[in-house]
C-alpha angles and dihedrals in degrees: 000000000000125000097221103080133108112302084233081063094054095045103053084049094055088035080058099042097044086060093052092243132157114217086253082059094051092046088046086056096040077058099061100048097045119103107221131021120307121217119254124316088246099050089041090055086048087060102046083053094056083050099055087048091054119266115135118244124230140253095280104042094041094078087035086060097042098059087045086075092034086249135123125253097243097051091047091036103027129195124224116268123235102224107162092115097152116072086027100101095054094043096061103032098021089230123115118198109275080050092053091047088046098051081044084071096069143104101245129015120235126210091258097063097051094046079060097054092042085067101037076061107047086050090047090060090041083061092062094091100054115007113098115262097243095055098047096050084053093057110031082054088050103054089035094062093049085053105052080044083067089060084082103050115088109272137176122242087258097042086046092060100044093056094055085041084059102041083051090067098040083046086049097047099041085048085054094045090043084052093046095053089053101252097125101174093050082047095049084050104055092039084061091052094052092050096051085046084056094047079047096061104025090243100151083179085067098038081056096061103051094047084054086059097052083052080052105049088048100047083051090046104057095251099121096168090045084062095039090066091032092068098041083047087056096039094053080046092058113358097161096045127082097260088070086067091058093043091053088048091055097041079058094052085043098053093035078063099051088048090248100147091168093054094046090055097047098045087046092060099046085050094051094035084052091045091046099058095040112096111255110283109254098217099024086188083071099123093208087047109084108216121217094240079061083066087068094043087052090052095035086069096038098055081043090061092042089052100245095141103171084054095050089043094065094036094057088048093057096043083054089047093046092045098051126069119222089263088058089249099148102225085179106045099162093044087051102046094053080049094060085048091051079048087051091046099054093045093055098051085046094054101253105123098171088061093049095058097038088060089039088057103046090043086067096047110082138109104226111044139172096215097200098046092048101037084056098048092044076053098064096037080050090056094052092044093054097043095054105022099025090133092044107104093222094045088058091044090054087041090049097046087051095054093046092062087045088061088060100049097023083160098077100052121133103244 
């Protein structure tokens, strides 16, 4: 078979073979998540093949076979991504930024100006992925301050609420930075500040996302169980909004980590069930909207912690494919570098050291980092590496690098 088809045919090829199925298996199990009776198995097997070929399935297979392979629609199949941020904010409001600062100057705040804001915000969180941290934490305080400085001018109910609502998510997005760059105090209290904001304004999206930091700080941390009851806390908080998505993701890392496979399965398929049924984002770069191709990153560290190594191999492969544009400019950088770990991860354990430090490498070299989330994940690389290689060379000078950016952020260090 060639190697020139859609990477959703390839995928659903390697998703079947890492499983050891036949196509009769994977037609058996089409068969038992869809929804209404499939034609014969003959005529069933003649279509998988036409997939795998190439040819795109319908409305009505594409979530069957998504849930085959325990995946979303949109990150099998994905849609397109509107990624155009820049000259957004003029276009529809017809402000650039000095403007929007000048009209902020002002007594009293109009619609348009909000609306503005609204959008100087929504591109701001669309930067976390790939803008440096520094620069980033400059500007998400920035803004953040002009915004609170808006809480004394005289408002409307409505106006009111949309600013809170809009220094929430400031509040939300500097706290993750903050995290990010390793200051974890400065990032606990901001992401306090964002949740009494959102108490403030009966956002239970808000409320949502800090409590999925919390998840977050905990799972990084070491505190598993701590995540564990971070992330229920934030899903009884807003059960029907994005954010849900995310928690249930993190209650699955935290319970892959505690050897809980039965956890883990059942937190990855409320968060896909939950996925499945939400609209398609419209800006997918949104940090605080969780895009279906995340769903894969979520799944991709769990079946690394549960040993499954074929399944977190592709999965690992596609969140590199996802995260990277044609020109091999890496739009998901973090993503990409804890895939290269899981990479590492998986050649160590199948005795292929050089692999394993490539990946590990690679992992660290990044420009835009999230220094909790990578130093655990190198720690647990690290773990697999010494206990197989711990007399290689090459093996002592990776072990020793790691530790010595452990040393700078001990806090940070698995326990």
């Amino acid at each position: 078979m060639s190697d020139d088809r859609l990477a959703w045919a390839r995928r659903i090829a390697a998703e079947r073979e890492a499983r050891a199925w036949s196509q009769r298996d994977a037609v058996r199990a089409l068969r038992a998540h869809a929804p209404s009776e499939l034609p014969s198995d003959g005529s069933m097997i003649r279509q998988w093949k036409l997939w795998e070929a190439g040819a795109l399935p319908n409305d009505f297979y594409r979530p069957i076979i998504a849930a085959v392979f325990g995946t979303v629609t949109n990150a099998l199949f994905p849609v397109p991504s509107r990624r155009d941020r820049e000259s957004e904010i003029l276009a529809a409001s017809g402000m650039d930024t000095l403007e929007i600062v000048r009209r902020l100057s002002r007594p009293d705040v109009d619609n348009a100006t909000l609306d503005a804001l609204r959008i100087t915000t929504d591109r701001l969180c669309s930067e976390y992925p790939f803008m440096p941290n520094d620069q980033l934490l400059i500007e998400g305080r920035q803004w953040l301050r002009r915004v609170v400085e808006l809480y004394s001018k005289s408002l409307t109910l409505a106006q009111h609420r949309e600013v809170l609502a809009l220094s929430g998510w400031l509040a939300l997005l500097v706290g993750c930075v903050e995290y990010d760059s390793g200051d974890h105090h400065a990032a606990e209290s901001t992401r306090r500040v964002a949740l009494s904001i959102a108490t403030e304004a009966d956002h239970v999206e808000l409320a949502g996302w800090a409590h999925e930091m919390r998840a977050w700080f905990a799972l990084t941390t070491g505190d598993y169980r701590g995540a564990v009851a971070a992330a229920q806390a934030g899903a009884e908080v807003a059960a029907h909004h994005g954010v849900a998505v995310q928690l249930a993701g993190q209650e699955a890392k935290a319970w892959a980590r505690l050897g809980n496979r039965r956890h883990v399965e059942v937190a990855l398929d409320k968060g896909r069930r939950l996925l499945e049924g939400m609209p398609h984002p419209e800006n997918l770069d949104n940090h605080f909207v969780v895009d279906p191709a995340k769903f894969d990153f979520y799944s991709m560290d769990c079946y690394l912690m549960l040993g499954e190594d074929k399944l977190t191999r592709n999965l690992a492969e596609e969140v590199l494919r996802a995260g990277t544009d044609a020109d091999g400019t890496e739009r998901s950088p973090m993503r990409n570098a804890e895939a290269r770990v899981a990479l590492g991860i998986t050649g160590a354990r199948e005795g292929d050291l050089e692999q394993a430090l490539i990946m590990g490498e690679r992992a660290l070299q990044g420009d835009r980092q999230s220094l909790p989330s990578l130093i655990m994940t190198s720690h647990e690389l690290a773990a697999e590496v010494n206990r197989r290689y711990s007399t290689e060379p090459a093996a002592q000078d990776y072990l020793a690098r790691l530790q010595a950016l452990g040393r700078e952020k001990p806090l940070f260090l698995p326990q």
